C-alpha positions as a printed NumPy array, in Angstrom:
array([[-19.294, 165.581, -69.927],
       [-15.452, 165.069, -70.043],
       [-14.008, 161.754, -69.384],
       [-10.395, 160.648, -68.72 ],
       [ -9.603, 158.182, -71.43 ],
       [ -6.359, 157.029, -69.894],
       [ -4.897, 157.02 , -66.453],
       [ -1.685, 158.721, -67.967],
       [ -3.674, 161.82 , -68.918],
       [ -5.148, 162.452, -65.442],
       [ -4.364, 166.019, -64.204],
       [ -1.552, 166.102, -61.744],
       [ -0.106, 167.92 , -58.726],
       [  2.18 , 166.783, -56.079],
       [  4.47 , 168.492, -53.475],
       [  7.634, 167.91 , -55.514],
       [  9.746, 170.861, -56.836],
       [  8.085, 170.274, -60.184],
       [  5.005, 171.799, -58.727],
       [  5.898, 173.644, -55.558],
       [  8.619, 176.138, -55.995],
       [  9.523, 176.859, -52.266],
       [  9.953, 173.674, -50.286],
       [ 10.585, 175.426, -47.001],
       [  7.938, 178.198, -46.754],
       [  7.351, 180.373, -43.737],
       [  4.14 , 181.468, -41.958],
       [  2.826, 184.691, -43.796],
       [  4.447, 183.901, -47.182],
       [  2.87 , 183.226, -50.51 ],
       [  3.508, 180.135, -52.043],
       [  3.39 , 179.425, -55.873],
       [  1.889, 176.146, -57.077],
       [  1.645, 174.444, -60.422],
       [ -0.814, 171.934, -61.872],
       [ -0.898, 170.171, -65.174],
       [ -4.089, 169.362, -67.141],
       [ -4.077, 167.431, -70.351],
       [ -5.978, 168.721, -73.261],
       [ -8.022, 165.541, -73.504],
       [-10.005, 166.477, -70.399],
       [-11.691, 169.249, -72.424],
       [-11.581, 172.988, -72.717],
       [-10.921, 174.525, -69.448],
       [-12.724, 177.599, -68.32 ],
       [-10.992, 178.122, -65.018],
       [ -8.629, 176.438, -62.414],
       [ -8.928, 177.483, -58.861],
       [ -7.259, 176.394, -55.514],
       [ -9.32 , 175.845, -52.435],
       [ -7.059, 176.3  , -49.418],
       [ -7.447, 176.537, -45.69 ],
       [ -7.021, 179.472, -43.17 ],
       [ -7.33 , 178.655, -39.495],
       [ -9.763, 175.865, -40.056],
       [-11.859, 177.78 , -42.7  ],
       [-11.722, 176.882, -46.473],
       [-11.856, 179.408, -49.365],
       [-11.007, 179.906, -53.009],
       [ -7.751, 181.517, -53.967],
       [ -7.639, 183.658, -57.179],
       [ -7.799, 181.973, -60.55 ],
       [ -4.779, 180.246, -61.653],
       [ -3.014, 181.491, -64.81 ],
       [ -2.013, 179.079, -67.645],
       [  1.69 , 179.69 , -68.063],
       [  2.6  , 177.314, -71.015],
       [  1.661, 174.225, -73.005],
       [  3.891, 171.209, -73.604],
       [  3.386, 167.738, -75.232],
       [ -0.387, 168.233, -74.954],
       [ -0.213, 169.355, -71.358],
       [ -1.458, 172.886, -70.071],
       [  0.57 , 174.07 , -67.085],
       [ -1.261, 176.464, -64.703],
       [  0.22 , 178.422, -61.81 ],
       [ -1.357, 180.128, -58.845],
       [ -0.579, 181.03 , -55.286],
       [ -1.721, 180.241, -51.731],
       [ -0.811, 181.98 , -48.496],
       [  0.731, 180.159, -45.599],
       [ -1.702, 181.427, -43.015],
       [ -0.72 , 178.662, -40.591],
       [  2.17 , 176.231, -39.894],
       [  0.26 , 173.747, -41.958],
       [ -1.989, 174.48 , -44.778],
       [ -4.186, 171.991, -46.958],
       [ -5.429, 172.593, -50.496],
       [ -6.887, 171.006, -53.522],
       [ -7.659, 172.184, -56.988],
       [-11.027, 172.892, -58.652],
       [-11.18 , 172.464, -62.513],
       [-14.041, 173.593, -64.351],
       [-14.642, 173.048, -68.135],
       [-16.502, 175.17 , -70.729],
       [-19.219, 172.515, -70.822],
       [-19.892, 173.345, -67.135],
       [-18.563, 169.955, -65.876],
       [-16.238, 170.298, -62.966],
       [-13.744, 168.12 , -61.045],
       [-11.687, 168.212, -57.701],
       [ -8.103, 167.142, -57.906],
       [ -6.583, 165.758, -54.638],
       [ -3.62 , 163.347, -53.874],
       [ -6.099, 160.503, -54.539],
       [ -6.93 , 161.616, -58.146],
       [ -9.647, 163.295, -59.903],
       [-13.263, 163.443, -58.489],
       [-16.573, 164.694, -59.89 ],
       [-17.969, 165.421, -56.154],
       [-16.372, 167.139, -53.102],
       [-14.001, 165.276, -51.014],
       [-13.098, 165.132, -47.434],
       [-10.475, 167.74 , -46.063],
       [ -8.432, 164.909, -44.653],
       [ -7.414, 163.781, -48.282],
       [ -6.242, 167.366, -49.31 ],
       [ -2.623, 168.17 , -50.393],
       [ -0.732, 169.379, -47.462],
       [  2.373, 171.529, -46.915],
       [  3.938, 172.886, -43.665],
       [  6.48 , 175.422, -42.375],
       [  8.032, 172.775, -40.02 ],
       [ 11.76 , 172.165, -40.306],
       [ 12.663, 169.681, -42.929],
       [ 14.577, 166.438, -42.441],
       [ 18.286, 166.805, -42.402],
       [ 19.877, 166.792, -45.92 ],
       [ 21.833, 163.572, -45.288],
       [ 18.462, 161.792, -44.838],
       [ 17.219, 162.922, -48.204],
       [ 18.322, 160.251, -50.735],
       [ 19.541, 157.854, -48.08 ],
       [ 19.406, 154.121, -47.945],
       [ 18.79 , 152.679, -44.485],
       [ 20.151, 149.36 , -43.225],
       [ 18.458, 147.672, -40.246],
       [ 20.592, 145.626, -37.908],
       [ 19.287, 143.271, -35.073],
       [ 22.575, 143.274, -33.006],
       [ 22.376, 139.671, -31.747],
       [ 22.202, 138.107, -35.226],
       [ 24.346, 140.358, -37.581],
       [ 28.003, 139.513, -36.671],
       [ 29.899, 138.075, -33.711],
       [ 33.389, 139.379, -32.953],
       [ 36.011, 137.239, -31.134],
       [ 35.417, 139.005, -27.924],
       [ 31.787, 137.619, -27.829],
       [ 32.936, 134.114, -26.777],
       [ 34.549, 135.408, -23.589],
       [ 31.53 , 137.106, -22.263],
       [ 29.632, 135.462, -19.338],
       [ 25.92 , 134.864, -20.317],
       [ 23.095, 135.893, -17.94 ],
       [ 20.796, 133.247, -16.654],
       [ 18.021, 133.976, -18.872],
       [ 20.066, 133.273, -22.064],
       [ 20.004, 129.957, -24.068],
       [ 23.177, 129.882, -25.815],
       [ 23.222, 129.173, -29.761],
       [ 25.79 , 128.39 , -32.329],
       [ 25.778, 130.925, -35.237],
       [ 24.6  , 128.341, -37.62 ],
       [ 21.851, 126.869, -35.439],
       [ 18.086, 127.204, -36.46 ],
       [ 16.31 , 130.24 , -35.076],
       [ 13.29 , 129.396, -32.921],
       [ 10.281, 131.272, -34.394],
       [  7.688, 130.57 , -31.652],
       [  7.177, 128.986, -28.253],
       [  9.469, 128.546, -25.299],
       [ 12.899, 130.127, -25.65 ],
       [ 11.985, 132.45 , -28.468],
       [ 13.237, 135.597, -26.78 ],
       [ 15.919, 133.881, -24.832],
       [ 17.896, 132.375, -27.62 ],
       [ 21.195, 134.165, -27.71 ],
       [ 23.522, 133.954, -30.792],
       [ 26.081, 136.383, -29.478],
       [ 26.17 , 139.076, -32.042],
       [ 27.669, 142.361, -30.715],
       [ 28.57 , 145.95 , -31.799],
       [ 32.12 , 144.994, -32.623],
       [ 30.863, 142.527, -35.117],
       [ 28.847, 145.278, -36.787],
       [ 31.893, 147.639, -36.934],
       [ 34.019, 144.838, -38.498],
       [ 31.388, 144.532, -41.286],
       [ 30.578, 148.279, -42.195],
       [ 32.321, 147.807, -45.548],
       [ 29.467, 145.394, -46.395],
       [ 26.979, 148.347, -45.907],
       [ 29.057, 150.66 , -48.112],
       [ 29.195, 147.843, -50.865],
       [ 25.504, 147.778, -50.785],
       [ 25.075, 151.442, -51.021],
       [ 23.525, 152.022, -47.592],
       [ 24.075, 155.349, -46.004],
       [ 22.284, 154.801, -42.618],
       [ 22.981, 152.102, -40.054],
       [ 19.892, 151.607, -37.864],
       [ 20.351, 149.398, -34.811],
       [ 17.495, 147.932, -32.841],
       [ 17.934, 148.419, -29.026],
       [ 21.343, 148.067, -27.588],
       [ 20.339, 148.666, -23.843],
       [ 20.588, 145.92 , -21.289],
       [ 17.527, 143.646, -21.082],
       [ 16.082, 140.384, -20.377],
       [ 15.79 , 139.171, -24.   ],
       [ 17.658, 138.97 , -27.336],
       [ 15.342, 141.857, -28.844],
       [ 16.023, 144.199, -25.858],
       [ 12.771, 146.137, -26.111],
       [ 12.453, 145.126, -22.451],
       [ 15.289, 147.529, -21.342],
       [ 16.522, 147.335, -17.678],
       [ 18.413, 150.621, -18.148],
       [ 18.597, 153.547, -20.629],
       [ 21.906, 154.768, -19.351],
       [ 24.237, 151.89 , -20.479],
       [ 24.888, 149.66 , -23.564],
       [ 24.381, 145.956, -22.892],
       [ 27.745, 144.34 , -21.864],
       [ 26.793, 141.538, -24.053],
       [ 27.193, 143.933, -27.136],
       [ 30.395, 145.298, -25.851],
       [ 29.243, 148.079, -23.464],
       [ 29.449, 151.734, -23.973],
       [ 32.89 , 151.863, -25.581],
       [ 31.749, 149.504, -28.336],
       [ 28.858, 151.864, -29.411],
       [ 31.078, 154.89 , -29.325],
       [ 33.871, 152.974, -31.412],
       [ 31.073, 151.828, -33.644],
       [ 29.809, 155.287, -34.272],
       [ 33.06 , 156.797, -34.739],
       [ 34.074, 154.243, -37.428],
       [ 30.755, 154.614, -39.312],
       [ 31.168, 158.244, -39.374],
       [ 34.621, 158.046, -40.744],
       [ 33.211, 155.982, -43.553],
       [ 30.328, 158.478, -44.328],
       [ 27.677, 156.407, -42.515],
       [ 25.076, 157.722, -40.114],
       [ 23.946, 155.773, -37.157],
       [ 20.567, 155.612, -35.63 ],
       [ 19.302, 154.054, -32.407],
       [ 15.925, 152.627, -31.38 ],
       [ 14.212, 153.85 , -28.274],
       [ 10.872, 152.68 , -26.672],
       [  9.005, 155.51 , -25.18 ],
       [  5.878, 153.448, -24.778],
       [  7.296, 150.916, -22.163],
       [ 10.343, 149.767, -20.37 ],
       [ 11.114, 146.302, -19.2  ],
       [  9.84 , 145.035, -15.845],
       [ 13.444, 144.629, -14.689],
       [ 14.152, 148.248, -15.484],
       [ 15.515, 150.159, -12.347],
       [ 12.641, 152.625, -12.504],
       [ 10.013, 149.934, -12.546],
       [ 11.875, 148.032,  -9.938],
       [ 12.001, 151.011,  -7.548],
       [  8.3  , 151.566,  -8.129],
       [  7.24 , 147.971,  -7.788],
       [  9.056, 147.558,  -4.444],
       [  7.863, 150.998,  -3.014],
       [  4.592, 152.466,  -3.947],
       [  5.934, 155.872,  -2.478],
       [  8.909, 155.944,  -4.69 ],
       [  9.146, 158.899,  -7.09 ],
       [  9.251, 156.252,  -9.88 ],
       [  5.729, 154.896,  -8.972],
       [  4.16 , 157.636, -11.02 ],
       [  6.146, 156.574, -14.067],
       [  3.608, 153.635, -14.845],
       [  0.013, 152.787, -14.464],
       [ -0.237, 150.939, -11.132],
       [ -3.418, 149.659,  -9.438],
       [ -3.992, 147.68 ,  -6.409],
       [ -1.197, 148.911,  -4.284],
       [  1.2  , 148.506,  -7.227],
       [  0.535, 144.71 ,  -7.625],
       [ -1.044, 145.319, -10.956],
       [  0.043, 147.501, -13.841],
       [ -0.742, 148.184, -17.478],
       [  1.599, 146.948, -20.093],
       [  1.951, 146.81 , -23.785],
       [ -0.725, 144.401, -25.05 ],
       [ -0.844, 142.797, -21.743],
       [  2.706, 141.513, -21.849],
       [  3.857, 141.91 , -18.16 ],
       [  7.433, 142.146, -18.91 ],
       [  6.717, 145.395, -20.884],
       [  5.072, 147.956, -18.343],
       [  3.546, 150.962, -19.953],
       [  4.838, 154.456, -19.247],
       [  2.526, 157.066, -17.67 ],
       [  3.314, 160.382, -19.338],
       [  1.236, 162.245, -16.806],
       [  4.434, 162.291, -14.848],
       [  6.606, 165.456, -15.133],
       [  9.564, 163.651, -13.606],
       [  9.304, 160.91 , -16.225],
       [  9.581, 163.595, -18.893],
       [ 12.378, 165.208, -17.348],
       [ 14.456, 161.971, -17.04 ],
       [ 13.531, 160.436, -20.265],
       [ 12.723, 163.041, -23.134],
       [ 13.021, 166.61 , -21.833],
       [ 16.238, 168.594, -22.1  ],
       [ 20.002, 168.071, -22.267],
       [ 20.016, 165.502, -19.352],
       [ 17.495, 163.323, -20.68 ],
       [ 17.873, 159.761, -22.051],
       [ 17.011, 161.088, -25.445],
       [ 19.82 , 163.704, -25.232],
       [ 22.417, 161.374, -23.72 ],
       [ 23.186, 159.182, -26.711],
       [ 23.236, 162.155, -29.227],
       [ 26.211, 163.74 , -27.313],
       [ 29.737, 162.669, -27.103],
       [ 31.012, 160.098, -26.828],
       [ 28.106, 158.368, -28.669],
       [ 26.948, 161.096, -31.13 ],
       [ 24.039, 158.983, -32.59 ],
       [ 22.45 , 160.675, -35.692],
       [ 18.978, 160.123, -34.619],
       [ 16.276, 157.837, -33.23 ],
       [ 13.633, 155.419, -34.257],
       [ 10.868, 155.424, -31.863],
       [  9.327, 152.   , -31.265],
       [  5.397, 151.623, -31.38 ],
       [  5.006, 155.439, -31.848],
       [  1.444, 154.939, -32.677],
       [  0.67 , 153.648, -29.105],
       [  2.889, 155.887, -27.127],
       [  1.248, 157.858, -24.522],
       [ -2.167, 156.549, -25.194],
       [ -4.356, 154.45 , -22.776],
       [ -7.936, 154.886, -21.986],
       [ -8.578, 158.516, -21.353],
       [ -5.006, 159.696, -21.636],
       [ -3.539, 160.852, -25.024],
       [ -0.068, 162.415, -24.583],
       [  1.067, 160.892, -28.037],
       [  1.811, 164.017, -29.881],
       [  3.149, 165.9  , -26.79 ],
       [  5.766, 163.064, -26.248],
       [  6.759, 163.05 , -29.933],
       [  7.163, 166.883, -30.167],
       [  9.193, 166.83 , -26.933],
       [ 11.622, 164.194, -28.32 ],
       [ 12.037, 166.269, -31.368],
       [ 12.646, 169.518, -29.588],
       [ 15.231, 167.793, -27.332],
       [ 16.972, 166.39 , -30.376],
       [ 17.008, 169.799, -31.991],
       [ 18.504, 171.399, -28.835],
       [ 21.377, 168.836, -28.791],
       [ 21.906, 168.666, -32.628],
       [ 19.375, 169.967, -35.328],
       [ 21.021, 167.817, -37.923],
       [ 19.43 , 164.635, -36.288],
       [ 16.666, 162.456, -37.755],
       [ 13.618, 161.203, -36.037],
       [ 11.507, 158.183, -37.39 ],
       [  8.338, 156.846, -35.843],
       [  6.98 , 153.372, -36.103],
       [  3.41 , 153.233, -37.148],
       [  2.05 , 149.74 , -38.133],
       [ -1.048, 151.12 , -39.886],
       [ -2.155, 154.544, -41.334],
       [  0.053, 157.282, -40.11 ],
       [ -0.783, 160.233, -42.235],
       [ -3.16 , 161.947, -39.936],
       [ -0.843, 161.594, -36.828],
       [  2.436, 162.586, -38.661],
       [  2.573, 165.925, -40.212],
       [  6.082, 167.104, -39.922],
       [  6.139, 168.75 , -36.419],
       [  7.639, 165.857, -34.862],
       [  8.361, 162.798, -36.634],
       [ 10.32 , 163.406, -39.922],
       [  9.702, 159.951, -41.32 ],
       [  7.597, 156.849, -40.49 ],
       [  8.171, 153.145, -40.548],
       [  4.844, 152.242, -41.644],
       [  3.407, 149.119, -43.332],
       [  0.241, 150.482, -44.928],
       [  1.545, 152.454, -47.965],
       [  4.336, 150.163, -49.144],
       [  4.987, 146.926, -47.242],
       [  1.492, 145.455, -47.267],
       [  0.602, 146.443, -51.019],
       [  3.94 , 144.905, -52.051],
       [  3.349, 141.541, -50.248],
       [ -0.253, 141.371, -51.498],
       [  0.709, 141.983, -55.199],
       [  3.746, 139.705, -55.141],
       [  2.417, 137.073, -52.693],
       [  2.637, 133.33 , -53.549],
       [ -0.864, 132.064, -52.553],
       [  0.48 , 128.784, -51.44 ],
       [  2.021, 130.524, -48.374],
       [  0.076, 131.509, -45.341],
       [  0.343, 135.227, -44.705],
       [  0.908, 136.661, -41.192],
       [ -2.413, 138.151, -40.245],
       [ -0.961, 140.505, -37.494],
       [  1.293, 142.261, -39.97 ],
       [ -0.316, 141.879, -43.386],
       [ -3.969, 141.963, -42.463],
       [ -6.601, 139.298, -42.458],
       [ -7.699, 137.277, -45.553],
       [ -6.204, 135.136, -48.221],
       [ -6.467, 137.332, -51.158],
       [ -3.837, 139.047, -53.393],
       [ -4.363, 142.184, -55.111],
       [ -3.816, 143.565, -58.574],
       [ -1.365, 146.166, -59.913],
       [ -4.337, 148.763, -60.038],
       [ -5.246, 147.939, -56.372],
       [ -1.552, 148.434, -55.301],
       [ -1.69 , 151.866, -56.947],
       [ -4.896, 152.626, -55.151],
       [ -3.678, 151.581, -51.81 ],
       [ -0.36 , 153.459, -52.159],
       [ -2.29 , 156.611, -53.11 ],
       [ -4.681, 156.305, -50.146],
       [ -2.008, 155.717, -47.584],
       [  0.821, 157.783, -48.827],
       [ -0.745, 160.554, -50.835],
       [ -1.867, 162.853, -47.93 ],
       [  1.443, 162.983, -46.215],
       [  2.998, 166.436, -46.906],
       [  5.623, 165.688, -49.676],
       [  8.679, 166.265, -47.406],
       [  7.508, 163.408, -45.108],
       [  6.512, 161.189, -48.   ],
       [ 10.016, 161.475, -49.317],
       [ 11.489, 160.289, -46.182],
       [  8.97 , 157.543, -45.131],
       [ 10.755, 154.091, -45.126],
       [ 10.017, 151.713, -48.036],
       [ 10.517, 148.346, -46.251],
       [  9.899, 144.862, -47.778],
       [ 10.257, 143.442, -44.265],
       [ 11.559, 144.191, -40.782],
       [ 12.568, 142.367, -37.655],
       [  8.886, 142.345, -36.661],
       [  7.706, 140.362, -39.798],
       [  8.441, 137.274, -41.785],
       [ 10.934, 137.633, -44.803],
       [  9.386, 138.885, -47.904],
       [ 11.192, 136.272, -49.975],
       [  9.554, 133.478, -47.92 ],
       [  6.028, 134.447, -48.912],
       [  6.587, 135.783, -52.444],
       [  6.46 , 134.282, -55.953],
       [  9.824, 132.744, -56.543],
       [ 12.001, 135.382, -58.004],
       [  9.915, 138.401, -56.987],
       [ 12.402, 139.935, -54.551],
       [ 14.199, 141.58 , -57.512],
       [ 10.958, 143.328, -58.633],
       [ 10.099, 144.342, -55.03 ],
       [ 13.531, 145.742, -54.375],
       [ 13.083, 147.863, -57.613],
       [  9.812, 149.418, -56.185],
       [ 11.801, 150.233, -52.96 ],
       [ 14.383, 152.151, -54.599],
       [ 11.981, 153.88 , -57.27 ],
       [  9.023, 154.951, -55.143],
       [  9.147, 158.139, -53.072],
       [ 10.773, 157.386, -49.864],
       [ 13.793, 155.759, -48.128],
       [ 14.586, 152.193, -49.103],
       [ 15.119, 150.128, -46.051],
       [ 16.948, 146.875, -46.152],
       [ 16.577, 144.535, -43.293],
       [ 19.993, 142.836, -42.8  ],
       [ 19.809, 139.515, -44.609],
       [ 17.503, 140.247, -47.214],
       [ 20.49 , 140.773, -49.589],
       [ 21.527, 137.207, -48.81 ],
       [ 18.049, 135.953, -49.595],
       [ 17.426, 134.686, -46.231],
       [ 14.026, 133.082, -45.253],
       [ 11.828, 133.678, -42.124],
       [  8.204, 132.564, -41.482],
       [  7.463, 135.173, -38.844],
       [  9.241, 138.066, -37.12 ],
       [ 11.105, 136.006, -34.67 ],
       [ 12.165, 133.466, -37.289],
       [ 13.302, 136.078, -39.723],
       [ 16.103, 137.311, -37.295],
       [ 18.538, 135.104, -38.869],
       [ 22.276, 135.259, -38.176],
       [ 23.971, 136.538, -41.46 ],
       [ 25.981, 133.624, -42.935],
       [ 29.242, 135.315, -43.21 ],
       [ 31.17 , 131.972, -43.129],
       [ 28.503, 130.03 , -45.158],
       [ 26.809, 128.691, -41.974],
       [ 23.679, 128.475, -43.842],
       [ 22.605, 128.275, -47.403],
       [ 22.146, 131.748, -49.097],
       [ 21.713, 133.551, -52.484],
       [ 24.024, 136.426, -52.977],
       [ 22.447, 137.594, -56.206],
       [ 20.44 , 140.172, -54.459],
       [ 23.635, 141.957, -53.107],
       [ 24.383, 143.101, -56.846],
       [ 20.756, 144.105, -57.223],
       [ 20.573, 146.253, -54.233],
       [ 23.973, 147.894, -54.933],
       [ 23.021, 148.573, -58.551],
       [ 19.636, 150.161, -57.403],
       [ 21.468, 152.064, -54.678],
       [ 23.847, 153.533, -57.343],
       [ 21.037, 154.406, -59.653],
       [ 19.252, 156.262, -56.915],
       [ 22.335, 158.07 , -55.982],
       [ 22.989, 159.205, -59.499],
       [ 19.458, 160.079, -60.615],
       [ 17.84 , 162.783, -58.199],
       [ 14.611, 162.322, -59.823],
       [ 14.377, 158.946, -57.883],
       [ 14.86 , 160.891, -54.738],
       [ 13.019, 164.166, -55.232],
       [ 11.094, 163.799, -58.451],
       [  7.307, 163.844, -58.719],
       [  5.508, 160.527, -59.043],
       [  2.908, 160.065, -61.698],
       [  1.107, 156.958, -62.645],
       [  0.8  , 156.007, -66.349],
       [ -0.602, 152.55 , -66.535],
       [ -1.881, 149.774, -64.208],
       [ -3.326, 146.177, -64.645],
       [ -3.709, 143.007, -62.934],
       [ -0.071, 142.12 , -63.471],
       [  1.916, 145.387, -64.196],
       [  2.34 , 148.892, -63.036],
       [  3.918, 151.899, -64.888],
       [  4.836, 155.209, -63.224],
       [  7.195, 158.07 , -63.809],
       [  9.365, 160.018, -61.55 ],
       [  9.822, 163.49 , -62.911],
       [ 12.084, 166.391, -62.085],
       [ 13.21 , 169.655, -63.841],
       [ 16.467, 167.849, -65.286],
       [ 15.216, 164.343, -65.994],
       [ 12.478, 161.751, -65.906],
       [ 12.716, 158.052, -64.7  ],
       [ 10.178, 155.603, -66.2  ],
       [  9.485, 152.377, -64.346],
       [  7.63 , 149.248, -65.362],
       [  7.135, 146.566, -62.731],
       [  5.418, 143.273, -63.721],
       [  4.211, 140.325, -61.571],
       [  3.213, 138.358, -64.683],
       [  3.111, 138.734, -68.4  ],
       [  1.252, 141.585, -69.91 ],
       [  1.323, 142.001, -73.596],
       [ -1.   , 145.109, -73.611],
       [  1.103, 147.627, -71.573],
       [  0.224, 150.83 , -73.611],
       [ -0.034, 154.32 , -72.838],
       [ -0.278, 157.632, -74.729],
       [  2.991, 159.089, -76.262],
       [  2.181, 162.489, -75.076],
       [  1.911, 161.29 , -71.411],
       [  5.732, 161.761, -71.182],
       [  8.349, 163.132, -73.429],
       [ 11.394, 161.599, -75.286],
       [ 10.334, 157.974, -75.283],
       [ 12.035, 157.47 , -78.688],
       [ 15.373, 158.182, -76.959],
       [ 14.784, 156.561, -73.748],
       [ 17.954, 155.146, -72.124],
       [ 17.425, 151.883, -70.265],
       [ 19.204, 151.87 , -66.852],
       [ 17.873, 148.561, -65.442],
       [ 16.426, 145.481, -67.171],
       [ 17.583, 145.788, -70.873],
       [ 13.859, 146.292, -71.987],
       [ 12.941, 148.083, -75.221],
       [ 10.192, 150.512, -75.438],
       [  8.262, 150.721, -78.802],
       [  6.772, 153.893, -79.974],
       [  3.961, 152.97 , -82.334],
       [  1.973, 156.027, -83.676],
       [  0.707, 157.825, -80.761],
       [  1.279, 155.043, -78.262],
       [  4.09 , 153.693, -76.271],
       [  4.081, 149.844, -75.831],
       [  6.025, 147.376, -73.84 ],
       [  5.329, 143.541, -73.514],
       [  6.395, 142.407, -70.088],
       [  7.661, 139.062, -69.079],
       [  6.782, 137.48 , -65.721],
       [  8.614, 139.167, -62.665],
       [  9.77 , 141.932, -64.847],
       [ 11.502, 145.18 , -63.734],
       [ 12.469, 147.966, -66.137],
       [ 13.995, 151.427, -65.493],
       [ 14.501, 153.98 , -68.218],
       [ 15.832, 157.566, -68.185],
       [ 14.038, 160.117, -70.354],
       [ 14.413, 163.876, -70.732],
       [ 12.803, 166.329, -68.202],
       [  9.049, 166.853, -68.411],
       [  9.812, 170.451, -69.086],
       [ 11.682, 169.839, -72.36 ]])
C-alpha cells in the first residue's frame, strides 16, 4: 500500500494554466488537463478522469504520461464540455492494486462527494482589469473630508463629530454619528491609493439614507447630498479613470431603508404598485426585514415591477450608475447570500443572474462581486457573480491562526469559541472553502483581513502579525482587499468601531510602517504573474508555519509564513526546482539545501518570499 511520506509529494492538479490549457472553453469542446504524480507514490498503472455529463458521471479515456521532471510524472488527458459547467476528479491506480481519488481537497483512498470535485465552466470570465487587481475599500463618511463638507446642512438624524473624535462602537448614536467624509475628499486622496498599489476603489453605499453606513437607502436614483451629490460621484470616477483606477459601487438587492420612496408609497397605501415590492402583512402594518431590523424592509422578488425598476434592463437602478455620467465599473452586492430568500421563496440565483445580464448589456467589461459571509462555493459558480467577499476561506482562518488569545473574538464574524488553529488547520480550512470554486472564480475572490463589518485584524492579532497576514493576502490566489485604515495600523474592536476616520493630519496615533509593506507587496504581485495566475501547491505545514508555492510556466514563487519559531521547516528538494538559486524578494531569508532536503528556520512572525525557476524547467 502506497503512503505519501511528505505533503510536498502529494499529486496535484488545479484549474491554473499549468494544468488546464484552455481557460475559456466552450460547450462541445474537448479540454486538455494535466496532473502531476510524484514517483514516491509508487508505480502507476493507470490514471483516469471521472467527469460529469448532464448529471451523470463516467470515466474518460486513460491519461498519457507526457514527461518526467524532478521526480514528477506529468500525465495529460481530455474531458469534453458537455454542459456549461463540468465537474471532474482523478483516479490513480498503482501496480499493487491500491488506488486513490484526487480532488481539490487532496488525495483520498475512498470515493468522495461530487460537491468536492474540480469544476470548470464556459461562463464569461471576469474582465482582464480585475485579474491581478488590488481592491481598496472606502467607507465614505470616514475616509476624507473636503472643505465643502463644513458648509453642508446636516439632517435631523445626524450627530455631528469632529474628525479626531472617538468612534462609538455600540449603543445609541452608533449609526447616527457623522464625521462628514465626502466624495470630493476621496478624490483628493486618490494618489494615496496609487501609492499603495491599489487598482480598484470600492465605495460602500453613496445613496441618501438615514444613517452613516447608508445601507438603509431612501433612494437609488441620487447620490447623498452629504457626500456632494451626483456631480461629486461623476467627478470622482472621471478622476479615478484618468489615473488608471476602476471604481465600484455597493448595492443592496436584499432590502431598502424604511424611508425609501418605494417603501413609503407602499406603507401609506396598500394599493400602491410598490406594495408588492415588500413582504407586508396585516394591512401593511407589519413587514419582513433584514434580521428583524425594521429600518431595513426586505424586498419581495415575486414582483415583476420591482425587477424592472431595480435590476432588469437599461432603465434599471443597476444600469443607471454604469452609464454616463457616472460610469461605475461594477457592483458589490450586499448580503448576496440572503437576497431573494425568505421562507418558501428563493429568487437568489435569478436576481444575481439578472443583475449580471443587465451589467453585460450596458458594459460587458464590468465586474460583479457578491458578499457571502460563509461558504459560497456551492452558490457561486461563475454564471452570475465573478467574485465573492467571503470570510470562510481566508479571513477567518487568518484571524484564528494569528489571533492573540488575550483578545475576545467577534462571534458573529469569526465564529464561536475561543480556540486558535494551527498552520495545518489553516491549510485544511482554505482547501475546504476555496478549493471547490472554479479556478477563475478563486482567482478573483477577495482576500480581506477585515472589512467595515468586522473589527480590525490588528486589534485582535498577535502584535506584529499584520505584516505576515498582508503577505498571505498578496500571495494567495485571489484579489487582495485593503480596508482603508489598515495601512495606518488603525484599531477597532467591532465593525462599527473599526470605521475610523483616516488620520491625514495626525488626528489620532497611527503606524505608517504598513504603507510601505502594502506598496512593496502590491509591486511584487504586479511584477510576478505567478502570484496572480499561478497554481498553488502546499509543501509544508506545522503548528507555527506554512509553506506553499505558486507556479506558472515562466516562474515559481515560494512563500514561507510563520506565526512562531519553527526550526524544523523541511521539505524534499525535488518538490520544486532551482532552490539553490532562489532569489529572495521579501524578508531576506536564506534557504538551505542539505542533501535531498530544503530547510529553513523561521523566527516568530516571519514572512519570506522567493523567486524560483518554472516548474517546467
